[in-house]
Amino acid sequence: QVQLVESGGGLVPPGGSLRLSCVAPRLIFSTYTMLEMGWYRQAPGKQRELVATVTSSGSANYADSVTGRFTISRNNSRKTVYLHMNSLKPEDTAVYYCHSRNTASDENSWGQGTQVTVSS
């Protein structure tokens, strides 16, 4: 299991922005580059859903609900993945989880989650 540490959640009004970060502090660089990184979210009473993923080379994939508003990026040298969230809506309120998948071993790991609340 990979240790993933998230930060950046909080309370923001509708239309606002937040940036989430997720670092893998114990990994060496070469191992981190083998990971596909992603963000998932889970709202109260709902199933966890994919938000966005990014490969080591930077190829990104987004859920339809966030396309055009959210941007996922990564800095391999810092072993960090980011989720830039703009034009936030109340329906974006959820616990956001960082996820990694080792493309060699298919091992999956999760962070502890960070709360994002969009409310006036």
XYZ file of C-alpha atoms in Angstrom:
120
model
C 0.000 0.000 0.000
C 1.104 3.498 -0.888
C 0.702 6.225 1.718
C -1.240 9.112 0.193
C -1.708 12.355 2.123
C -4.364 14.809 0.932
C -4.795 18.469 1.787
C -6.664 21.531 0.564
C -10.291 20.812 1.320
C -12.596 23.305 2.984
C -15.714 25.416 2.752
C -16.200 27.541 -0.374
C -19.195 29.475 -1.749
C -20.834 28.462 -5.029
C -18.740 29.649 -7.951
C -15.573 29.527 -5.897
C -12.341 27.605 -6.384
C -10.202 25.175 -4.423
C -7.036 23.230 -5.058
C -6.561 19.791 -3.579
C -3.120 18.223 -3.221
C -2.053 14.643 -2.636
C 1.521 13.669 -1.894
C 3.093 10.217 -1.643
C 5.838 11.038 0.841
C 7.434 7.620 1.183
C 7.765 6.704 -2.465
C 10.901 7.043 -4.500
C 10.643 8.927 -7.773
C 10.920 5.895 -10.024
C 8.055 4.134 -8.268
C 5.855 7.227 -8.354
C 6.208 7.410 -12.122
C 4.665 3.945 -12.329
C 1.461 5.164 -10.704
C -1.675 6.302 -12.388
C -3.114 8.921 -10.006
C -6.687 9.979 -9.553
C -9.319 11.707 -7.491
C -12.620 10.195 -6.444
C -15.411 11.645 -4.333
C -18.214 10.384 -2.159
C -21.202 12.467 -1.200
C -23.443 11.523 1.754
C -25.670 8.598 0.866
C -24.010 8.067 -2.506
C -21.423 5.729 -3.926
C -17.838 6.784 -4.449
C -17.372 8.072 -7.982
C -14.486 8.884 -10.263
C -13.644 12.564 -10.664
C -10.443 12.514 -12.703
C -7.342 10.460 -13.416
C -3.916 11.299 -14.823
C -1.205 9.020 -16.156
C 2.475 9.447 -15.460
C 2.892 11.196 -18.795
C 0.086 13.629 -17.994
C -2.816 12.212 -19.977
C -6.002 13.133 -18.119
C -9.523 11.758 -17.986
C -12.545 13.449 -16.394
C -16.058 12.650 -15.297
C -18.626 14.433 -17.439
C -19.901 16.328 -14.409
C -16.580 18.124 -13.873
C -15.259 18.489 -17.426
C -14.401 22.103 -18.128
C -14.407 23.042 -14.443
C -11.798 20.770 -12.845
C -8.198 20.160 -13.891
C -6.006 17.331 -12.674
C -2.224 17.653 -12.860
C 0.814 16.041 -11.335
C 4.391 16.918 -10.475
C 6.368 13.691 -10.512
C 9.469 15.249 -8.965
C 7.349 16.325 -5.996
C 5.374 13.071 -5.996
C 2.226 15.163 -5.892
C -1.059 15.214 -7.776
C -3.376 18.216 -7.782
C -7.040 18.808 -8.457
C -7.858 22.378 -9.414
C -11.583 22.956 -8.967
C -13.270 26.027 -10.426
C -16.910 27.129 -10.674
C -17.786 24.906 -7.759
C -21.395 23.894 -7.264
C -23.242 22.658 -4.177
C -23.446 19.227 -5.813
C -19.637 19.059 -5.718
C -19.870 18.753 -1.938
C -18.257 15.456 -0.949
C -15.268 13.811 0.642
C -12.545 13.731 -2.000
C -10.157 10.789 -2.027
C -6.785 10.505 -3.680
C -6.182 7.197 -5.439
C -3.191 5.487 -6.980
C -2.882 2.426 -9.173
C 0.486 0.846 -9.815
C 0.516 0.105 -13.545
C 3.007 -2.730 -13.030
C 1.425 -4.564 -10.082
C -2.160 -3.204 -10.287
C -1.955 -2.382 -6.571
C -4.531 0.214 -5.549
C -4.159 2.665 -2.662
C -6.373 5.352 -1.142
C -5.820 8.472 0.878
C -7.794 9.294 3.987
C -10.037 11.818 2.241
C -10.550 15.551 2.508
C -13.912 17.284 2.882
C -15.051 19.808 0.278
C -18.209 21.740 1.093
C -19.756 24.166 -1.390
C -22.286 26.351 0.351
C -23.222 29.973 0.805
